[in-house]
Amino acid sequence: MSDSTAVSDAARAVARSPITKVVGFLICVELASGVLQGYYTPIFTDIARHLSIKDADVNWFEAAQLIVSALVVPLLARLGDLIGHRKVLLLSTVVTALASWGVAFAPSFGLFLVAWAVQGFYVVWLPMEVAIIHRRTGGAERRVRGAAGLLVAGLELGVIAGALTSGALAESLGMTALLALPAVVVTLALVAIWFGVEESPVLAHGSVDWRGFWLVTLALGLVMGGLVMLRVLGPGSPWPWVLVVAGGAALVPFARAELAHPEPLVDLRILGARGQWPVQATAFLFGVSVLGAQIPLSTFARTDPAVTGYGLGASAGKVSIIIGGYVLSLAVGALLLHLLAHRTGTRVAMVAAAVLVAVGYLLFLPFHASLAQTMTNMVIAGLGSGALVAGLPTAAAAQAPPTHTGLTTGMTNTTKTIGGAFASSVFAIALASTGTVDAEATAHASLAGYLVVWAICGVTALVAAVFLAVVREPKAQAA
């Protein structure tokens, strides 16, 4: 029997298997992912006091986790294709659970930071889940798209539940008990995967390209490290630029090695295919706003207009309302993608989503003077963002051969993470009122800095819409 016949037979077999139960258990996993992303935000100041560190040092949490996320996803994504997506989902959940317990019981800032960074393994969950669903439905895009919308809706509901829970319990629980709750949730997600998700047939063959892994790790590590140093040392220091340039140069031997390897870790030919590269480019550009713009939004809302002439002067409670409205709009956008794509096609629906993100952020340029204006802008951007969170891995899987669904869905998260890291560094510089990103600077950022942030978010989303417009629609699959 030929490989292509075996792939077709395996695809038909999993397409006949029940999918509703699997999606239900995977939603439980995404609820846990949402808890991890929403639970800690309201208590970062309390965590800083618990670890006896400055508030500014909390920024290292994000930096460390972004680096780990960018480095591990390519390997885990390829492993999913080679050994099974469920196995990788289980493995990454075990690591995330152990790291979450480490966060709860870490006795020092150093150990806490390591555990927090390793917790970033959860970023591979959604790509692996989409790959599992894609395999079990035989690539039926309509069913994959609908399931992905439900997963993202579960994710965003988890964000809200996590934020509300930590805020409500912060005063009544000790810090160790408070930090242990996300670990309990992730452990329960592990149980859900173990009992509720069956392994699909493995269609790819071969072994891990370890040379490619170390080369891409070197390149991404240098680039991400340079971006972190850029935020700490500022653009005037040469060392961040040296690291970024060195990381870019390291991509050359990596690309040569992957193109020459018969079974590469990252198949550049597949990622560069006509239907695939616009999706990956969009993920990078989308990371600018969805990962990079949230801290500037929070600081703008908390800025007192009586002092600076701009800002909302919002309390922490009002900021929570803005974030809550934004997250709810993400969930709604993820669910609406399926309905819109059913009428217009996935490509048109995702173009519309990118345009919504652009409109939402560009509206900030003239309208940012009130809570109502800010909420309106964020809800518009959130609707488009939710649709893209659900749609990008789905579109990547639809445009990939069956042997590389894990790779392509995982790479949407890697490129999104890198885009967010670039944006975080650029935005930190744009908002630095003293010409440095020194965390001890007390002066407020200028309004012009915030306008630059919103303009960049809007323009990158428009460019993403252009890229998406050239995506070739996949051939129709049986629903």
Short mmCIF file of C-alpha atoms in Angstrom, two decimals:
data_model
loop_
_atom_site.label_atom_id
_atom_site.label_comp_id
_atom_site.label_asym_id
_atom_site.label_seq_id
_atom_site.Cartn_x
_atom_site.Cartn_y
_atom_site.Cartn_z
CA MET A 1 0.00 0.00 0.00
CA SER A 2 1.38 3.44 -0.91
CA ASP A 3 1.90 6.20 1.63
CA SER A 4 -0.79 8.36 0.00
CA THR A 5 -3.31 5.51 0.19
CA ALA A 6 -2.46 4.92 3.85
CA VAL A 7 -2.93 8.62 4.60
CA SER A 8 -6.31 8.63 2.85
CA ASP A 9 -7.48 5.50 4.70
CA ALA A 10 -6.37 6.94 8.04
CA ALA A 11 -8.11 10.24 7.32
CA ARG A 12 -11.38 8.47 6.46
CA ALA A 13 -11.13 6.36 9.61
CA VAL A 14 -10.73 9.31 11.96
CA ALA A 15 -13.40 11.28 10.11
CA ARG A 16 -15.92 8.60 11.10
CA SER A 17 -14.97 8.82 14.79
CA PRO A 18 -17.11 10.92 17.15
CA ILE A 19 -15.80 14.45 17.58
CA THR A 20 -18.24 16.14 19.98
CA LYS A 21 -16.87 14.42 23.10
CA VAL A 22 -13.29 15.20 22.11
CA VAL A 23 -14.08 18.88 21.57
CA GLY A 24 -15.77 19.01 24.97
CA PHE A 25 -12.68 17.70 26.75
CA LEU A 26 -10.42 20.00 24.73
CA ILE A 27 -12.56 22.99 25.78
CA CYS A 28 -11.69 22.01 29.36
CA VAL A 29 -8.02 22.29 28.41
CA GLU A 30 -8.57 25.73 26.89
CA LEU A 31 -10.41 26.85 30.01
CA ALA A 32 -7.21 25.97 31.90
CA SER A 33 -5.18 27.90 29.32
CA GLY A 34 -7.41 30.91 29.88
CA VAL A 35 -7.00 30.65 33.64
CA LEU A 36 -3.20 30.72 33.21
CA GLN A 37 -3.47 33.83 31.04
CA GLY A 38 -5.96 35.73 33.19
CA TYR A 39 -5.45 34.60 36.77
CA TYR A 40 -2.13 36.26 37.58
CA THR A 41 -2.72 39.70 36.07
CA PRO A 42 -4.74 41.21 38.97
CA ILE A 43 -2.23 39.96 41.57
CA PHE A 44 1.12 40.84 39.97
CA THR A 45 1.72 43.49 42.64
CA ASP A 46 0.98 40.94 45.38
CA ILE A 47 3.36 38.47 43.72
CA ALA A 48 6.09 41.15 43.68
CA ARG A 49 5.61 41.73 47.42
CA HIS A 50 5.63 37.96 48.04
CA LEU A 51 8.96 37.59 46.23
CA SER A 52 10.41 40.81 47.67
CA ILE A 53 11.08 42.27 44.22
CA LYS A 54 10.33 45.61 42.59
CA ASP A 55 7.17 46.00 40.54
CA ALA A 56 9.32 46.64 37.47
CA ASP A 57 10.90 43.18 37.82
CA VAL A 58 7.52 41.64 37.02
CA ASN A 59 8.30 42.50 33.37
CA TRP A 60 10.82 39.65 33.42
CA PHE A 61 7.94 37.18 33.76
CA GLU A 62 6.59 38.08 30.34
CA ALA A 63 10.05 38.20 28.76
CA ALA A 64 11.11 34.78 30.07
CA GLN A 65 7.89 33.08 29.05
CA LEU A 66 7.94 34.61 25.57
CA ILE A 67 11.45 33.27 25.00
CA VAL A 68 10.57 29.74 26.14
CA SER A 69 7.36 29.75 24.12
CA ALA A 70 9.12 30.77 20.93
CA LEU A 71 11.83 28.13 21.39
CA VAL A 72 9.77 25.05 22.30
CA VAL A 73 6.85 25.31 19.90
CA PRO A 74 8.71 24.34 16.67
CA LEU A 75 10.05 21.17 18.32
CA LEU A 76 6.77 20.23 19.99
CA ALA A 77 4.79 20.95 16.85
CA ARG A 78 6.99 18.66 14.74
CA LEU A 79 6.93 15.99 17.45
CA GLY A 80 3.14 16.10 17.26
CA ASP A 81 3.28 15.05 13.62
CA LEU A 82 5.87 12.33 14.32
CA ILE A 83 4.64 10.70 17.56
CA GLY A 84 1.03 11.90 17.81
CA HIS A 85 -0.62 15.20 18.65
CA ARG A 86 -2.31 13.80 21.78
CA LYS A 87 1.04 12.62 23.17
CA VAL A 88 2.52 16.08 22.73
CA LEU A 89 -0.58 17.67 24.26
CA LEU A 90 -0.18 15.35 27.25
CA LEU A 91 3.56 16.00 27.52
CA SER A 92 3.21 19.77 27.37
CA THR A 93 0.39 19.67 29.93
CA VAL A 94 2.48 17.58 32.34
CA VAL A 95 5.33 20.10 32.03
CA THR A 96 2.94 23.04 32.46
CA ALA A 97 1.34 21.44 35.52
CA LEU A 98 4.73 20.81 37.16
CA ALA A 99 5.79 24.38 36.37
CA SER A 100 2.52 25.74 37.79
CA TRP A 101 3.11 23.88 41.05
CA GLY A 102 6.65 25.26 40.97
CA VAL A 103 5.25 28.78 40.68
CA ALA A 104 3.14 28.17 43.78
CA PHE A 105 5.94 26.82 45.96
CA ALA A 106 9.06 28.57 44.58
CA PRO A 107 11.04 29.94 47.54
CA SER A 108 12.95 32.60 45.59
CA PHE A 109 12.60 34.96 42.65
CA GLY A 110 15.08 32.95 40.56
CA LEU A 111 13.23 29.65 40.94
CA PHE A 112 9.91 31.41 40.46
CA LEU A 113 11.15 32.93 37.20
CA VAL A 114 12.34 29.54 35.91
CA ALA A 115 9.02 27.89 36.77
CA TRP A 116 7.11 30.79 35.24
CA ALA A 117 9.13 30.53 32.01
CA VAL A 118 8.61 26.76 31.71
CA GLN A 119 4.91 27.32 32.24
CA GLY A 120 5.01 28.78 28.72
CA PHE A 121 4.73 25.23 27.32
CA TYR A 122 0.96 25.78 27.33
CA VAL A 123 1.22 27.84 24.13
CA VAL A 124 1.33 24.64 22.09
CA TRP A 125 -2.06 23.47 23.39
CA LEU A 126 -4.33 25.23 20.90
CA PRO A 127 -2.26 24.27 17.82
CA MET A 128 -2.18 20.61 18.95
CA GLU A 129 -5.92 20.67 19.63
CA VAL A 130 -6.67 22.07 16.18
CA ALA A 131 -4.40 19.41 14.67
CA ILE A 132 -6.23 16.68 16.62
CA ILE A 133 -9.61 17.93 15.42
CA HIS A 134 -8.35 18.38 11.87
CA ARG A 135 -7.11 14.78 11.83
CA ARG A 136 -10.26 13.33 13.42
CA THR A 137 -12.57 15.13 10.97
CA GLY A 138 -10.51 14.15 7.95
CA GLY A 139 -9.73 17.81 7.29
CA ALA A 140 -13.37 18.93 7.00
CA GLU A 141 -12.69 22.66 7.32
CA ARG A 142 -16.20 23.68 8.34
CA ARG A 143 -16.13 21.32 11.32
CA VAL A 144 -12.58 22.27 12.28
CA ARG A 145 -13.44 25.98 12.08
CA GLY A 146 -16.52 25.58 14.27
CA ALA A 147 -14.63 23.53 16.86
CA ALA A 148 -11.77 26.05 16.90
CA GLY A 149 -14.27 28.83 17.62
CA LEU A 150 -15.59 26.90 20.61
CA LEU A 151 -12.05 26.29 21.87
CA VAL A 152 -11.16 29.99 21.70
CA ALA A 153 -14.46 30.91 23.37
CA GLY A 154 -13.55 28.52 26.18
CA LEU A 155 -10.10 30.11 26.37
CA GLU A 156 -11.49 33.62 26.77
CA LEU A 157 -14.06 32.52 29.34
CA GLY A 158 -11.17 30.97 31.27
CA VAL A 159 -9.34 34.31 31.16
CA ILE A 160 -12.35 36.08 32.68
CA ALA A 161 -12.94 33.37 35.29
CA GLY A 162 -9.26 33.39 36.26
CA ALA A 163 -9.08 37.15 36.64
CA LEU A 164 -12.28 37.35 38.67
CA THR A 165 -11.26 34.46 40.92
CA SER A 166 -7.81 35.75 41.81
CA GLY A 167 -9.14 39.25 42.42
CA ALA A 168 -11.83 37.92 44.73
CA LEU A 169 -9.53 35.61 46.71
CA ALA A 170 -6.42 37.81 46.93
CA GLU A 171 -7.38 39.21 50.32
CA SER A 172 -8.56 35.96 51.89
CA LEU A 173 -5.95 33.39 50.86
CA GLY A 174 -2.26 33.18 51.55
CA MET A 175 -0.03 33.61 48.51
CA THR A 176 0.97 29.95 48.28
CA ALA A 177 -2.66 28.79 48.33
CA LEU A 178 -3.63 31.55 45.90
CA LEU A 179 -0.91 30.53 43.43
CA ALA A 180 -1.76 26.84 43.80
CA LEU A 181 -5.23 27.20 42.27
CA PRO A 182 -4.02 27.50 38.63
CA ALA A 183 -1.86 24.41 39.22
CA VAL A 184 -4.96 22.51 40.33
CA VAL A 185 -6.80 23.62 37.19
CA VAL A 186 -3.95 22.55 34.88
CA THR A 187 -3.74 19.19 36.67
CA LEU A 188 -7.46 18.67 36.03
CA ALA A 189 -6.87 19.51 32.36
CA LEU A 190 -4.29 16.73 32.29
CA VAL A 191 -6.95 14.32 33.55
CA ALA A 192 -9.36 15.55 30.86
CA ILE A 193 -6.82 14.80 28.11
CA TRP A 194 -5.91 11.40 29.53
CA PHE A 195 -9.49 10.14 29.74
CA GLY A 196 -11.26 12.18 27.07
CA VAL A 197 -8.96 12.45 24.06
CA GLU A 198 -7.95 9.45 21.97
CA GLU A 199 -4.83 9.40 19.82
CA SER A 200 -5.31 9.77 16.08
CA PRO A 201 -3.21 7.79 13.61
CA VAL A 202 0.30 9.12 13.06
CA LEU A 203 0.70 9.89 9.35
CA ALA A 204 4.23 11.30 9.30
CA HIS A 205 7.40 9.23 9.46
CA GLY A 206 10.98 9.98 10.35
CA SER A 207 12.94 11.32 13.30
CA VAL A 208 13.57 14.68 14.91
CA ASP A 209 16.02 16.92 13.07
CA TRP A 210 18.11 17.83 16.12
CA ARG A 211 20.61 19.88 14.12
CA GLY A 212 17.75 22.01 12.85
CA PHE A 213 16.41 22.31 16.40
CA TRP A 214 19.68 23.63 17.81
CA LEU A 215 20.16 26.01 14.91
CA VAL A 216 16.65 27.48 15.21
CA THR A 217 17.06 27.63 18.99
CA LEU A 218 20.27 29.62 18.54
CA ALA A 219 18.64 32.00 16.06
CA LEU A 220 15.43 32.55 18.03
CA GLY A 221 17.31 32.74 21.33
CA LEU A 222 19.57 35.51 20.03
CA VAL A 223 16.69 37.48 18.52
CA MET A 224 14.42 37.15 21.57
CA GLY A 225 17.30 37.90 23.94
CA GLY A 226 18.15 41.00 21.93
CA LEU A 227 14.54 42.18 22.10
CA VAL A 228 14.46 41.70 25.87
CA MET A 229 17.72 43.68 26.22
CA LEU A 230 16.27 46.37 23.97
CA ARG A 231 13.49 46.90 26.50
CA VAL A 232 15.94 46.93 29.42
CA LEU A 233 18.88 48.89 27.98
CA GLY A 234 17.05 51.01 25.41
CA PRO A 235 17.82 51.64 21.73
CA GLY A 236 20.98 53.59 22.50
CA SER A 237 22.89 50.51 23.62
CA PRO A 238 24.59 48.53 20.82
CA TRP A 239 24.28 45.13 22.53
CA PRO A 240 20.59 44.48 21.80
CA TRP A 241 21.15 45.25 18.13
CA VAL A 242 24.21 42.99 18.02
CA LEU A 243 22.11 40.09 19.34
CA VAL A 244 19.21 40.74 16.96
CA VAL A 245 21.53 40.96 13.94
CA ALA A 246 23.40 37.83 15.05
CA GLY A 247 20.08 36.01 15.40
CA GLY A 248 19.07 37.06 11.91
CA ALA A 249 22.42 35.90 10.54
CA ALA A 250 22.01 32.54 12.31
CA LEU A 251 18.85 31.95 10.28
CA VAL A 252 20.99 31.56 7.14
CA PRO A 253 22.74 28.29 8.15
CA PHE A 254 19.44 27.13 9.65
CA ALA A 255 17.62 27.65 6.34
CA ARG A 256 20.38 25.90 4.40
CA ALA A 257 20.35 22.94 6.76
CA GLU A 258 16.56 22.59 6.64
CA LEU A 259 16.39 22.82 2.85
CA ALA A 260 19.04 20.12 2.55
CA HIS A 261 17.54 17.79 5.17
CA PRO A 262 15.17 15.05 3.92
CA GLU A 263 13.01 15.32 7.08
CA PRO A 264 13.52 18.87 8.43
CA LEU A 265 12.29 20.08 11.79
CA VAL A 266 10.75 23.13 10.10
CA ASP A 267 9.87 22.39 6.50
CA LEU A 268 10.52 25.77 4.90
CA ARG A 269 9.12 24.62 1.56
CA ILE A 270 5.74 23.94 3.16
CA LEU A 271 5.78 27.19 5.17
CA GLY A 272 6.71 29.11 2.03
CA ALA A 273 3.98 27.56 -0.09
CA ARG A 274 1.47 29.89 -1.74
CA GLY A 275 -1.35 28.99 0.60
CA GLN A 276 0.74 28.88 3.77
CA TRP A 277 3.08 31.89 3.93
CA PRO A 278 0.30 34.52 4.08
CA VAL A 279 -1.15 32.74 7.13
CA GLN A 280 2.20 32.67 8.91
CA ALA A 281 2.93 36.30 7.97
CA THR A 282 -0.48 37.28 9.31
CA ALA A 283 0.23 35.48 12.59
CA PHE A 284 3.42 37.54 13.00
CA LEU A 285 1.62 40.82 12.27
CA PHE A 286 -1.33 39.85 14.46
CA GLY A 287 1.03 39.25 17.38
CA VAL A 288 1.86 42.96 17.32
CA SER A 289 -1.57 43.95 18.58
CA VAL A 290 -2.87 40.87 20.39
CA LEU A 291 0.30 40.41 22.48
CA GLY A 292 2.03 43.77 22.33
CA ALA A 293 -0.71 46.34 22.90
CA GLN A 294 -2.31 45.23 26.15
CA ILE A 295 0.16 46.81 28.59
CA PRO A 296 0.05 50.20 26.78
CA LEU A 297 -3.75 50.04 26.92
CA SER A 298 -3.66 49.45 30.68
CA THR A 299 -1.17 52.23 31.38
CA PHE A 300 -3.08 54.68 29.17
CA ALA A 301 -6.33 53.92 30.99
CA ARG A 302 -4.70 54.43 34.41
CA THR A 303 -3.08 57.77 33.41
CA ASP A 304 -4.68 60.79 35.10
CA PRO A 305 -5.79 63.41 32.53
CA ALA A 306 -5.63 66.11 35.20
CA VAL A 307 -1.86 65.57 35.32
CA THR A 308 -0.98 64.75 31.71
CA GLY A 309 -3.84 66.15 29.66
CA TYR A 310 -4.73 62.68 28.34
CA GLY A 311 -5.75 59.29 29.71
CA LEU A 312 -8.88 58.01 31.43
CA GLY A 313 -7.83 58.28 35.06
CA ALA A 314 -9.43 54.86 35.49
CA SER A 315 -9.26 52.85 38.66
CA ALA A 316 -8.19 49.23 38.64
CA GLY A 317 -11.87 48.30 38.64
CA LYS A 318 -12.56 50.30 35.47
CA VAL A 319 -9.52 48.80 33.78
CA SER A 320 -10.95 45.39 34.62
CA ILE A 321 -14.18 46.41 32.88
CA ILE A 322 -12.26 47.40 29.74
CA ILE A 323 -10.28 44.16 29.75
CA GLY A 324 -13.42 42.15 30.47
CA GLY A 325 -15.27 43.73 27.55
CA TYR A 326 -12.30 43.11 25.28
CA VAL A 327 -12.01 39.45 26.30
CA LEU A 328 -15.75 38.88 25.85
CA SER A 329 -15.54 40.37 22.37
CA LEU A 330 -12.70 37.93 21.61
CA ALA A 331 -14.96 35.02 22.53
CA VAL A 332 -17.81 36.39 20.41
CA GLY A 333 -15.46 36.98 17.48
CA ALA A 334 -14.19 33.41 17.65
CA LEU A 335 -17.76 32.07 17.50
CA LEU A 336 -18.81 34.46 14.73
CA LEU A 337 -15.94 33.36 12.49
CA HIS A 338 -17.65 30.05 11.83
CA LEU A 339 -20.94 31.71 10.89
CA LEU A 340 -19.36 34.33 8.64
CA ALA A 341 -17.00 31.87 6.96
CA HIS A 342 -19.93 29.56 6.21
CA ARG A 343 -21.45 32.34 4.11
CA THR A 344 -18.38 34.02 2.62
CA GLY A 345 -15.55 31.48 2.83
CA THR A 346 -12.68 31.39 5.29
CA ARG A 347 -10.45 33.77 3.36
CA VAL A 348 -13.03 36.57 3.17
CA ALA A 349 -14.01 36.09 6.82
CA MET A 350 -10.41 36.37 7.99
CA VAL A 351 -9.79 39.42 5.82
CA ALA A 352 -12.83 41.01 7.48
CA ALA A 353 -11.45 40.05 10.90
CA ALA A 354 -8.09 41.70 10.18
CA VAL A 355 -9.88 44.84 8.97
CA LEU A 356 -11.87 44.95 12.23
CA VAL A 357 -8.62 44.81 14.21
CA ALA A 358 -7.23 47.66 12.10
CA VAL A 359 -10.38 49.78 12.47
CA GLY A 360 -10.49 49.23 16.23
CA TYR A 361 -6.95 50.46 16.79
CA LEU A 362 -7.00 53.25 14.22
CA LEU A 363 -10.15 54.62 15.87
CA PHE A 364 -7.94 55.34 18.88
CA LEU A 365 -6.16 58.06 16.92
CA PRO A 366 -9.15 60.47 16.99
CA PHE A 367 -11.24 58.83 19.74
CA HIS A 368 -9.53 58.10 23.05
CA ALA A 369 -10.88 60.70 25.45
CA SER A 370 -13.50 58.65 27.32
CA LEU A 371 -14.20 55.20 28.68
CA ALA A 372 -17.03 54.74 26.17
CA GLN A 373 -14.74 55.52 23.22
CA THR A 374 -12.03 53.19 24.54
CA MET A 375 -14.52 50.38 25.11
CA THR A 376 -15.96 50.79 21.62
CA ASN A 377 -12.52 50.66 20.03
CA MET A 378 -11.46 47.59 22.01
CA VAL A 379 -14.66 45.67 21.32
CA ILE A 380 -14.27 46.26 17.57
CA ALA A 381 -10.64 45.14 17.71
CA GLY A 382 -11.58 42.24 19.96
CA LEU A 383 -14.17 40.86 17.55
CA GLY A 384 -11.56 40.69 14.81
CA SER A 385 -8.86 39.38 17.16
CA GLY A 386 -11.04 36.53 18.41
CA ALA A 387 -11.79 35.47 14.86
CA LEU A 388 -8.08 35.47 14.00
CA VAL A 389 -7.10 33.50 17.11
CA ALA A 390 -9.52 30.78 16.02
CA GLY A 391 -8.97 31.12 12.29
CA LEU A 392 -5.18 31.19 11.93
CA PRO A 393 -4.38 27.64 13.10
CA THR A 394 -7.44 26.37 11.23
CA ALA A 395 -6.33 28.04 8.00
CA ALA A 396 -2.76 26.78 8.48
CA ALA A 397 -3.98 23.20 8.91
CA ALA A 398 -6.28 23.47 5.89
CA GLN A 399 -3.36 24.56 3.70
CA ALA A 400 -0.94 21.87 4.95
CA PRO A 401 -0.36 18.27 3.90
CA PRO A 402 -1.76 15.75 6.43
CA THR A 403 1.76 14.90 7.61
CA HIS A 404 2.49 18.49 8.72
CA THR A 405 -0.65 19.79 10.43
CA GLY A 406 1.11 20.01 13.80
CA LEU A 407 4.02 21.95 12.35
CA THR A 408 1.91 24.51 10.51
CA THR A 409 -0.57 25.10 13.34
CA GLY A 410 2.27 25.36 15.86
CA MET A 411 4.21 27.82 13.75
CA THR A 412 1.27 30.25 13.81
CA ASN A 413 1.87 30.52 17.56
CA THR A 414 5.64 30.85 17.17
CA THR A 415 5.40 33.64 14.61
CA LYS A 416 2.69 35.35 16.67
CA THR A 417 4.93 35.21 19.75
CA ILE A 418 7.88 36.70 17.86
CA GLY A 419 5.64 39.45 16.51
CA GLY A 420 4.47 40.21 20.03
CA ALA A 421 8.05 40.33 21.31
CA PHE A 422 9.07 42.77 18.57
CA ALA A 423 6.05 44.93 19.33
CA SER A 424 6.66 44.92 23.09
CA SER A 425 10.18 46.21 22.56
CA VAL A 426 9.17 48.85 20.01
CA PHE A 427 6.23 50.00 22.13
CA ALA A 428 8.38 50.25 25.26
CA ILE A 429 10.69 52.60 23.35
CA ALA A 430 7.80 54.59 21.89
CA LEU A 431 6.34 55.13 25.35
CA ALA A 432 9.64 55.96 27.05
CA SER A 433 9.25 59.61 27.96
CA THR A 434 12.89 60.05 28.99
CA GLY A 435 14.51 58.50 25.93
CA THR A 436 15.24 55.30 27.85
CA VAL A 437 13.22 52.31 28.91
CA ASP A 438 14.56 52.54 32.46
CA ALA A 439 11.88 50.98 34.65
CA GLU A 440 12.65 53.46 37.42
CA ALA A 441 11.66 56.45 35.30
CA THR A 442 8.65 58.10 36.86
CA ALA A 443 7.61 60.56 34.17
CA HIS A 444 4.56 59.75 32.12
CA ALA A 445 4.81 58.70 28.50
CA SER A 446 3.71 61.23 25.92
CA LEU A 447 0.40 61.01 24.10
CA ALA A 448 2.39 60.86 20.86
CA GLY A 449 3.90 57.58 22.06
CA TYR A 450 0.46 56.03 22.51
CA LEU A 451 -0.61 57.32 19.09
CA VAL A 452 2.41 55.57 17.60
CA VAL A 453 1.43 52.31 19.34
CA TRP A 454 -2.13 52.42 18.04
CA ALA A 455 -1.04 53.41 14.55
CA ILE A 456 1.40 50.50 14.37
CA CYS A 457 -1.30 48.08 15.54
CA GLY A 458 -3.73 49.40 12.95
CA VAL A 459 -1.29 49.43 10.04
CA THR A 460 0.06 45.94 10.74
CA ALA A 461 -3.52 44.62 10.83
CA LEU A 462 -4.21 46.25 7.44
CA VAL A 463 -1.07 44.66 6.01
CA ALA A 464 -2.27 41.32 7.41
CA ALA A 465 -5.59 41.81 5.61
CA VAL A 466 -3.68 42.26 2.35
CA PHE A 467 -1.69 39.07 2.95
CA LEU A 468 -4.85 37.13 3.78
CA ALA A 469 -6.46 38.35 0.58
CA VAL A 470 -3.97 36.34 -1.44
CA VAL A 471 -4.51 33.07 0.46
CA ARG A 472 -5.68 30.35 -1.86
CA GLU A 473 -8.94 28.78 -0.64
CA PRO A 474 -8.49 25.08 0.20
CA LYS A 475 -10.43 22.53 -1.76
CA ALA A 476 -13.85 21.80 -0.30
CA GLN A 477 -13.88 18.93 2.19
CA ALA A 478 -16.80 16.80 3.20
CA ALA A 479 -18.44 18.18 6.31
#
